[in-house]
Coordinates of C-alpha atoms and ligand atoms in Angstrom, one line a residue:
Chain A
X1 CA -26.7 10.3 15.9
X2 CA -27.1 8.5 13.1
X3 CA -30.2 8.6 11.3
X4 CA -30.7 6.6 7.7
X5 CA -34.0 6.6 5.8
X6 CA -34.5 4.9 2.6
X7 CA -31.3 4.4 1.3
X8 CA -30.2 2.8 -1.8
X9 CA -27.0 2.4 -3.6
X10 CA -26.7 0.8 -7.1
X11 CA -23.3 0.6 -9.0
X12 CA -24.6 0.8 -12.4
X13 CA -27.4 -1.3 -13.4
X14 CA -26.7 -3.4 -9.9
X15 CA -29.0 -2.5 -6.5
X16 CA -26.6 -3.2 -3.9
X17 CA -28.6 -1.2 -0.9
X18 CA -32.0 -1.7 -1.4
X19 CA -33.6 1.0 0.7
X20 CA -32.4 0.7 4.2
X21 CA -33.7 2.6 7.5
X22 CA -32.3 2.9 10.9
X23 CA -31.5 4.7 13.8
X24 CA -28.2 5.2 15.9
X25 CA -28.4 6.5 19.5
X26 CA -25.6 8.8 20.9
X27 CA -23.2 6.0 22.4
X28 CA -24.5 3.8 20.9
X29 CA -23.0 0.1 19.6
X30 CA -24.3 -1.4 16.7
X31 CA -23.3 -4.6 15.2
X32 CA -23.8 -5.5 11.8
X33 CA -23.7 -9.3 10.6
X34 CA -24.7 -10.9 7.1
X35 CA -23.3 -12.6 4.5
X36 CA -20.5 -11.3 2.2
X37 CA -21.7 -9.5 -0.7
X38 CA -25.1 -8.3 1.3
X39 CA -23.5 -4.9 1.3
X40 CA -22.4 -3.9 4.5
X41 CA -19.3 -2.2 3.8
X42 CA -21.1 -0.2 1.1
X43 CA -24.0 0.6 3.9
X44 CA -20.6 1.8 5.8
X45 CA -18.9 3.7 3.0
X46 CA -22.5 5.5 2.6
X47 CA -22.1 7.0 6.0
X48 CA -19.2 9.0 5.9
X49 CA -19.2 9.5 2.0
X50 CA -16.9 7.4 0.4
X51 CA -19.7 6.1 -1.6
X52 CA -22.3 8.5 -2.4
X53 CA -26.0 7.3 -2.0
X54 CA -28.2 6.8 -4.9
X55 CA -31.2 8.0 -3.0
X56 CA -32.7 8.5 0.3
X57 CA -31.4 10.3 3.2
X58 CA -28.3 10.0 6.0
X59 CA -28.1 12.4 9.0
X60 CA -25.0 11.8 10.7
X61 CA -23.1 13.6 13.4
X62 CA -25.8 16.4 13.3
X63 CA -25.3 17.1 9.5
X64 CA -27.3 15.9 6.6
X65 CA -24.6 13.7 4.4
X66 CA -27.0 13.4 1.3
X67 CA -27.6 17.7 1.0
X68 CA -25.2 18.4 -1.4
X69 CA -24.7 21.8 0.4
X70 CA -23.0 19.5 3.5
X71 CA -19.5 20.3 3.7
X72 CA -18.0 16.4 3.2
X73 CA -14.8 17.3 4.5
X74 CA -16.0 18.6 7.9
X75 CA -18.4 16.1 8.2
X76 CA -15.6 13.3 8.0
X77 CA -13.9 14.8 10.9
X78 CA -16.8 13.9 12.9
X79 CA -17.0 10.5 11.6
X80 CA -13.8 8.6 11.5
X81 CA -13.5 4.8 9.6
X82 CA -11.5 1.7 10.2
X83 CA -10.8 -0.4 7.3
X84 CA -10.4 -4.1 7.0
X85 CA -6.7 -3.9 5.0
X86 CA -5.5 -0.9 7.6
X87 CA -4.7 0.8 4.9
X88 CA -2.0 2.9 7.0
X89 CA 0.0 5.4 5.2
X90 CA 3.1 3.2 4.0
X91 CA 5.6 6.0 3.2
X92 CA 5.0 7.8 7.4
X93 CA 6.1 6.7 10.5
X94 CA 3.1 5.4 13.3
X95 CA 3.7 8.9 14.7
X96 CA 3.2 10.6 11.2
X97 CA 0.4 8.3 10.3
X98 CA -1.4 10.2 13.4
X99 CA -0.4 13.2 13.5
X100 CA -1.1 14.2 9.8
X101 CA -4.7 14.3 10.2
X102 CA -4.7 16.8 12.9
X103 CA -1.6 18.8 11.2
X104 CA -2.5 19.6 7.8
X105 CA -6.7 19.4 8.0
X106 CA -7.3 20.7 11.4
X107 CA -4.2 22.5 11.3
X108 CA -3.0 21.6 14.5
X109 CA 0.3 22.7 15.7
X110 CA 3.2 19.8 15.4
X111 CA 4.0 19.8 19.3
X112 CA 0.2 19.9 20.3
X113 CA -0.5 16.9 17.4
X114 CA 2.5 15.0 18.7
X115 CA 1.7 15.0 22.3
X116 CA -2.1 13.8 21.1
X117 CA -1.1 11.0 19.0
X118 CA 1.6 10.1 21.9
X119 CA -1.4 9.7 24.3
X120 CA -3.5 8.0 21.5
X121 CA -0.7 5.4 20.6
X122 CA -0.5 4.7 24.7
X123 CA -4.0 4.3 24.9
X124 CA -3.9 1.6 22.1
X125 CA -0.8 -0.1 23.3
X126 CA 2.0 1.0 21.6
X127 CA 4.4 3.2 23.1
X128 CA 7.7 3.0 21.5
X129 CA 6.5 2.3 18.4
X130 CA 6.2 6.0 17.4
X131 CA 9.0 5.9 14.8
X132 CA 8.2 2.6 13.1
X133 CA 7.2 2.2 9.4
X134 CA 3.6 0.3 9.5
X135 CA 5.1 -2.8 7.6
X136 CA 7.6 -3.3 10.8
X137 CA 4.1 -3.8 12.8
X138 CA 2.3 -7.1 13.5
X139 CA -1.3 -6.6 11.7
X140 CA -3.2 -6.7 15.2
X141 CA -0.7 -3.1 15.8
X142 CA -1.2 -2.0 12.4
X143 CA -5.2 -1.8 13.0
X144 CA -4.4 -0.1 16.9
X145 CA -2.7 2.6 15.1
X146 CA -5.3 3.0 12.4
X147 CA -7.7 2.8 15.3
X148 CA -5.5 5.9 16.8
X149 CA -5.2 7.6 13.6
X150 CA -9.3 8.1 13.4
X151 CA -9.3 8.9 16.9
X152 CA -6.7 11.6 16.3
X153 CA -9.6 13.7 14.7
X154 CA -11.9 13.8 17.5
X155 CA -14.8 11.9 16.0
X156 CA -18.3 11.6 17.8
X157 CA -18.9 8.5 15.1
X158 CA -16.8 5.5 14.4
X159 CA -17.3 2.9 11.6
X160 CA -15.4 -0.6 11.8
X161 CA -15.7 -2.4 8.6
X162 CA -14.6 -6.1 9.3
X163 CA -11.3 -4.7 11.6
X164 CA -10.7 -8.1 12.6
X165 CA -10.9 -10.4 9.8
X166 CA -7.6 -10.1 8.2
X167 CA -5.6 -10.5 11.4
X168 CA -4.3 -13.9 12.6
X169 CA -6.3 -15.3 15.5
X170 CA -3.6 -14.6 18.1
X171 CA -4.0 -10.7 17.3
X172 CA -8.1 -10.5 17.2
X173 CA -7.9 -9.8 21.2
X174 CA -5.9 -7.0 21.1
X175 CA -7.9 -5.2 18.6
X176 CA -11.6 -6.0 19.9
X177 CA -10.0 -4.9 23.7
X178 CA -9.5 -1.9 22.6
X179 CA -12.7 -1.3 21.0
X180 CA -14.3 -2.3 23.9
X181 CA -12.4 0.1 25.9
X182 CA -14.0 2.7 23.6
X183 CA -17.4 1.8 23.8
X184 CA -17.2 1.7 27.3
X185 CA -16.3 5.3 27.3
X186 CA -19.5 6.4 25.2
X187 CA -18.5 6.2 21.4
X188 CA -21.1 5.8 19.4
X189 CA -19.9 2.8 17.5
X190 CA -21.3 0.9 13.8
X191 CA -19.0 -2.5 13.7
X192 CA -19.4 -5.1 10.7
X193 CA -18.0 -8.2 12.3
X194 CA -18.2 -11.5 12.8
X195 CA -16.8 -11.9 16.4
X196 CA -20.0 -13.0 17.9
X197 CA -18.3 -12.8 21.6
X198 CA -18.0 -9.4 20.8
X199 CA -21.6 -8.6 19.6
X200 CA -23.2 -10.3 22.7
X201 CA -20.8 -8.5 25.1
X202 CA -20.4 -4.9 23.5
X203 CA -22.7 -4.4 21.3
X204 CA -25.9 -2.9 22.5
X205 CA -28.0 -3.6 19.0
X206 CA -27.3 -6.3 16.1
X207 CA -28.2 -6.0 12.8
X208 CA -28.7 -8.6 10.3
X209 CA -28.1 -8.1 6.5
X210 CA -28.9 -10.1 3.3
X211 CA -29.3 -8.9 0.0
X212 CA -28.7 -5.4 0.3
X213 CA -31.7 -4.9 3.2
X214 CA -31.8 -4.9 6.9
X215 CA -33.6 -8.8 7.8
X216 CA -33.9 -8.0 11.3
X217 CA -32.2 -6.1 14.4
X218 CA -32.9 -6.6 18.1
X219 CA -30.3 -7.0 21.1
X220 CA -27.5 -9.0 20.6
X221 CA -28.8 -11.7 23.1
X222 CA -32.6 -11.9 21.6
X223 CA -31.4 -12.1 18.2
X224 CA -29.0 -14.7 18.7
X225 CA -30.8 -17.2 20.6
X226 CA -34.3 -16.4 18.9
X227 CA -33.8 -15.4 15.5
X228 CA -37.3 -14.7 13.8
X229 CA -36.4 -15.0 9.9
X230 CA -35.3 -17.9 8.0
X231 CA -32.8 -16.1 6.7
X232 CA -30.8 -14.9 10.0
X233 CA -31.6 -18.6 10.9
X234 CA -29.4 -20.4 8.4
X235 CA -26.6 -17.7 8.4
X236 CA -26.6 -17.9 12.4
X237 CA -26.6 -21.8 12.0
X238 CA -23.5 -21.4 9.6
X239 CA -21.4 -19.1 11.8
X240 CA -22.3 -19.9 15.2
Chain B
X1 CA 47.7 19.1 -36.7
X2 CA 45.3 17.4 -33.9
X3 CA 41.9 18.0 -34.9
X4 CA 40.2 17.3 -31.6
X5 CA 42.5 19.4 -29.3
X6 CA 42.4 22.4 -31.6
X7 CA 38.5 22.2 -31.6
X8 CA 37.9 21.0 -28.3
X9 CA 37.0 25.0 -26.9
X10 CA 33.9 24.8 -29.7
X11 CA 33.0 21.1 -28.7
X12 CA 32.9 22.2 -24.9
X13 CA 30.9 24.8 -25.7
X14 CA 28.4 22.5 -27.3
X15 CA 28.1 20.5 -24.8
X16 CA 27.4 23.3 -22.4
X17 CA 24.4 24.5 -24.5
X18 CA 23.5 20.7 -24.6
X19 CA 23.2 20.3 -20.9
X20 CA 21.4 23.8 -20.2
X21 CA 18.9 22.4 -22.8
X22 CA 18.5 19.1 -21.4
X23 CA 18.0 20.7 -17.6
X24 CA 15.5 23.4 -18.9
X25 CA 13.7 21.1 -21.1
X26 CA 14.1 18.2 -18.2
X27 CA 12.6 20.8 -15.2
X28 CA 9.7 21.6 -17.5
X29 CA 8.7 17.9 -18.7
X30 CA 8.3 16.9 -15.2
X31 CA 5.9 20.1 -14.5
X32 CA 4.4 19.6 -17.6
X33 CA 4.0 16.1 -17.2
X34 CA 2.2 16.4 -13.3
X35 CA -0.1 18.9 -14.5
X36 CA -1.3 16.9 -17.7
X37 CA -1.1 13.5 -15.7
X38 CA -3.9 15.6 -12.7
X39 CA -5.7 16.9 -15.7
X40 CA -5.9 13.2 -17.1
X41 CA -7.4 11.9 -13.6
X42 CA -9.6 14.9 -13.3
X43 CA -13.1 14.4 -12.6
X44 CA -13.7 17.1 -14.9
X45 CA -14.1 15.7 -18.3
X46 CA -13.0 18.8 -20.3
X47 CA -9.7 18.8 -18.6
X48 CA -9.4 15.2 -19.2
X49 CA -10.2 15.6 -23.0
X50 CA -7.4 18.4 -23.4
X51 CA -4.8 16.1 -21.2
X52 CA -5.3 13.5 -23.9
X53 CA -5.3 15.2 -27.0
X54 CA -2.0 16.9 -25.8
X55 CA -0.6 13.4 -24.9
X56 CA -1.7 11.6 -27.8
X57 CA -0.8 14.2 -30.3
X58 CA 2.6 14.8 -29.2
X59 CA 3.6 10.8 -28.8
X60 CA 2.3 10.2 -32.0
X61 CA 4.2 12.7 -34.4
X62 CA 7.7 12.6 -34.7
X63 CA 9.9 15.2 -32.5
X64 CA 11.8 16.2 -35.5
X65 CA 8.8 16.7 -37.4
X66 CA 7.3 18.7 -34.2
X67 CA 10.2 20.8 -34.1
X68 CA 10.6 22.0 -37.5
X69 CA 6.9 23.3 -37.3
X70 CA 7.2 25.0 -34.6
X71 CA 10.3 26.5 -35.2
X72 CA 10.6 26.8 -38.7
X73 CA 7.0 26.5 -39.6
X74 CA 4.9 28.5 -37.2
X75 CA 6.9 32.2 -38.1
X76 CA 5.8 31.5 -41.6
X77 CA 2.3 32.5 -40.8
X78 CA 2.6 34.5 -37.1
X79 CA 4.6 37.6 -36.7
X80 CA 6.4 35.5 -34.1
X81 CA 9.8 36.7 -34.6
X82 CA 8.7 40.0 -34.3
X83 CA 6.9 39.0 -31.2
X84 CA 9.7 37.2 -29.3
X85 CA 13.0 38.7 -31.7
X86 CA 14.3 36.7 -34.5
X87 CA 17.2 35.0 -32.0
X88 CA 15.1 34.7 -29.6
X89 CA 12.1 33.2 -30.9
X90 CA 13.8 29.6 -32.3
X91 CA 15.7 29.1 -29.2
X92 CA 12.3 29.3 -27.1
X93 CA 10.4 27.3 -29.5
X94 CA 12.9 24.6 -29.7
X95 CA 12.9 24.1 -26.0
X96 CA 9.6 24.6 -25.3
X97 CA 8.4 21.8 -28.2
X98 CA 10.9 19.5 -27.3
X99 CA 9.5 20.2 -23.4
X100 CA 6.1 19.5 -24.4
X101 CA 7.4 16.4 -26.4
X102 CA 9.0 14.5 -23.6
X103 CA 6.1 16.1 -21.1
X104 CA 3.6 13.7 -22.9
X105 CA 5.9 10.7 -21.7
X106 CA 6.1 12.0 -18.3
X107 CA 2.5 12.2 -18.4
X108 CA 2.0 8.7 -18.9
X109 CA 4.7 8.0 -16.2
X110 CA 3.3 9.7 -13.4
X111 CA -0.4 8.6 -14.2
X112 CA 0.6 5.0 -14.1
X113 CA 2.6 5.8 -10.7
X114 CA -0.6 7.8 -9.3
X115 CA -2.8 4.5 -10.3
X116 CA -0.3 2.3 -9.0
X117 CA -0.7 3.7 -5.5
X118 CA -3.6 1.3 -3.8
X119 CA -6.7 2.3 -3.0
X120 CA -7.1 1.9 0.1
X121 CA -4.3 4.4 0.9
X122 CA -6.3 6.8 -1.2
X123 CA -9.5 6.0 0.9
X124 CA -7.7 6.1 4.5
X125 CA -6.9 9.9 3.6
X126 CA -10.6 10.6 3.0
X127 CA -12.0 9.1 5.8
X128 CA -9.5 11.5 8.0
X129 CA -11.0 14.5 5.9
X130 CA -8.2 15.2 3.6
X131 CA -9.5 17.2 0.2
X132 CA -8.3 15.9 -3.2
X133 CA -5.2 18.2 -3.0
X134 CA -4.4 17.0 0.5
X135 CA -4.8 13.7 -0.4
X136 CA -2.7 14.3 -3.5
X137 CA 0.2 16.1 -1.9
X138 CA 0.6 14.1 1.4
X139 CA -0.5 10.7 0.6
X140 CA -0.5 9.5 -2.8
X141 CA 2.1 11.5 -4.7
X142 CA 4.7 10.6 -2.0
X143 CA 4.0 7.1 -2.4
X144 CA 3.7 7.3 -6.5
X145 CA 7.0 9.3 -6.7
X146 CA 8.9 6.4 -5.6
X147 CA 8.2 4.1 -8.4
X148 CA 8.3 6.8 -10.6
X149 CA 12.5 7.3 -10.2
X150 CA 13.6 4.9 -12.6
X151 CA 11.1 5.5 -15.8
X152 CA 11.7 9.5 -15.0
X153 CA 15.5 8.9 -15.3
X154 CA 15.0 6.7 -18.2
X155 CA 13.1 9.7 -20.0
X156 CA 15.7 12.0 -18.9
X157 CA 18.6 10.1 -20.5
X158 CA 15.9 9.9 -23.3
X159 CA 15.6 13.9 -23.4
X160 CA 19.0 14.1 -23.4
X161 CA 19.7 12.5 -26.3
X162 CA 16.6 14.3 -27.9
X163 CA 18.8 17.7 -27.3
X164 CA 20.4 16.4 -30.5
X165 CA 17.5 17.0 -32.8
X166 CA 17.8 20.7 -32.1
X167 CA 20.8 20.7 -34.2
X168 CA 18.8 20.6 -37.4
X169 CA 16.4 23.4 -36.7
X170 CA 19.3 25.6 -36.5
X171 CA 19.7 25.4 -32.6
X172 CA 23.4 25.8 -31.3
X173 CA 24.2 22.6 -29.5
X174 CA 26.9 20.0 -29.4
X175 CA 25.8 18.0 -32.7
X176 CA 25.9 21.9 -34.5
X177 CA 29.1 23.1 -33.3
X178 CA 30.3 19.6 -34.1
X179 CA 29.3 19.4 -37.4
X180 CA 30.8 23.3 -37.9
X181 CA 33.9 21.6 -36.6
X182 CA 33.7 18.9 -39.2
X183 CA 33.1 21.7 -42.1
X184 CA 36.3 23.2 -41.5
X185 CA 38.2 19.7 -40.2
X186 CA 37.1 17.1 -42.1
X187 CA 37.8 14.9 -39.5
X188 CA 34.6 13.4 -39.3
X189 CA 35.7 10.1 -37.7
X190 CA 37.5 11.2 -34.3
X191 CA 35.0 14.3 -34.1
X192 CA 31.7 12.0 -34.0
X193 CA 33.5 9.9 -31.8
X194 CA 34.2 12.7 -29.4
X195 CA 31.1 13.7 -29.5
X196 CA 29.2 10.4 -28.8
X197 CA 31.8 9.6 -25.7
X198 CA 30.7 13.3 -24.3
X199 CA 26.9 12.1 -24.6
X200 CA 28.0 8.8 -23.2
X201 CA 29.5 10.2 -19.8
X202 CA 26.6 12.7 -19.5
X203 CA 24.0 10.0 -19.7
X204 CA 26.2 7.4 -18.1
X205 CA 26.6 10.0 -14.6
X206 CA 23.0 10.2 -14.5
X207 CA 22.2 7.0 -14.3
X208 CA 25.0 6.6 -11.7
X209 CA 23.6 9.0 -10.0
X210 CA 19.9 8.0 -9.9
X211 CA 21.2 4.0 -8.5
X212 CA 22.7 6.2 -5.8
X213 CA 19.5 8.2 -5.1
X214 CA 17.1 4.6 -5.3
X215 CA 19.8 3.5 -2.7
X216 CA 19.3 6.6 -0.3
X217 CA 15.1 6.5 -0.8
X218 CA 15.3 2.8 -0.1
X219 CA 17.3 3.2 3.6
X220 CA 15.6 6.7 4.3
X221 CA 11.9 5.7 3.6
X222 CA 10.0 2.6 2.9
Ligands
LIG301 N1 -17.2 -0.1 -6.5 C1 -18.1 -1.1 -6.8 N2 -18.5 -1.1 -8.0 C2 -19.5 -2.4 -8.1 N3 -19.6 -3.2 -7.6 C3 -19.5 -2.9 -6.2 C4 -18.5 -1.9 -5.7 N4 -18.5 -2.2 -4.1 C5 -19.1 -3.2 -4.0 N5 -19.9 -4.0 -4.8 C6 -20.5 -5.1 -4.9 O1 -21.5 -4.8 -4.1 C7 -22.0 -5.7 -3.9 C8 -21.5 -5.7 -1.8 O2 -20.4 -5.7 -1.1 P1 -19.9 -5.4 -0.2 O3 -20.7 -3.9 0.2 O4 -18.7 -5.2 -0.1 O5 -20.9 -6.4 0.5 P2 -20.3 -6.7 2.2 O6 -19.5 -6.0 2.6 O7 -21.3 -7.3 3.1 O8 -19.3 -8.0 1.9 C9 -20.6 -7.1 -4.2 O9 -21.6 -8.0 -5.1 C10 -20.0 -6.1 -4.6 O10 -19.2 -6.8 -5.8
LIG302 MG1 -17.2 -6.1 3.5

């Protein structure tokens, strides 16, 4: 589903990603951990073209992102992204937030788009909030709307960039629960998070990134219990 | 004889012309400003250069000089009066010059409004596969528009006042008609006072209308 070969990304002379290679299978849930500034967000953002790779190859959802001939807008229909700050459209209602993509991008009729949006809002537990505006909702509710907004495009892959880091502790669970349900239904997911419980319970594989490189990866239990590299050990000692 | 009552129809005709030029210039300045703002923010370098040059040139020279140059100067080297008509050319040129001048300021207002929208909004739009046009049209501009209303209304008021600079290049509007009336009646104090009052009513009602508009948008949408 995702194939990354020797991905490099620089901002000016500052090399942030220094050669990332990995493969994510269909229905796999991969959790990415690593210290702040290690390039986790940059890596995810390269996967849907929000950042342009400096070199290397990215195949995702059956398309080659790094091929200049690839239609990036078509590719993004298949790759959903959820942001740390939710980024809901402030001027639109909750229902409109979820329908605007299908309506304007996929040209789906309003009635059908509304029907799908209501289903998705029910799925993330937000029935009755359709007419509200984002700033009338709690952080946890907003993040669940953001997930529904992404799902409305019918993606094959979902990328989550620290989806619970901006939330009050009591709201973390409701968002993780939605993500867990998605994983169980077979969504291919890449999740940057420091929620170790989620990584253990839902993740199939954990990637530890540091300084623009994948330092170590493996099954959650193995990586958390028997880290091989010193950098992994010292990072885990700090957060576990 | 009451100079005001007797000449009121002439002055009201001038007011009508002032309102007409104002409406045309305000509509054009927003259209020009939007296009130039999008050009200034474009990824295509030559578009950025053209728009930047336009803004700098019009903001760094006096409107009165621009009007003299285009309305009276240009016909000296080009047969524009012949192309557009002796009577039409000055009116067209004056209205367009005024619009271009105000549009340079509007460009900066719209550009600042667009840049003021949180970057995350644009990225979220891109992440649901919107293209550049859709992102602007459905996500960025609607949010930018709300914060642009107060400075745009300000600029509209400025535009109304600036139409008075059409008189020196021979375009009939309120000030022009006022000067004619004064030349006949010598009632300088009364006529200029009345003209000031007419501008005041025009601009004051515009600002009242805009506060009303802002309140409405506050209630309807956030
Ligand atoms: N647009 C950008 N321009 C310049 N530097 C950037 C940009 N985006 C990220 N960086 C830098 O890249 C590094 C990695 O950032 P990021 O990928 O956000 O790390 P992480 O998500 O792991 O905390 C940081 O040092 C950050 O300052
Ligand atoms: Mg990050």
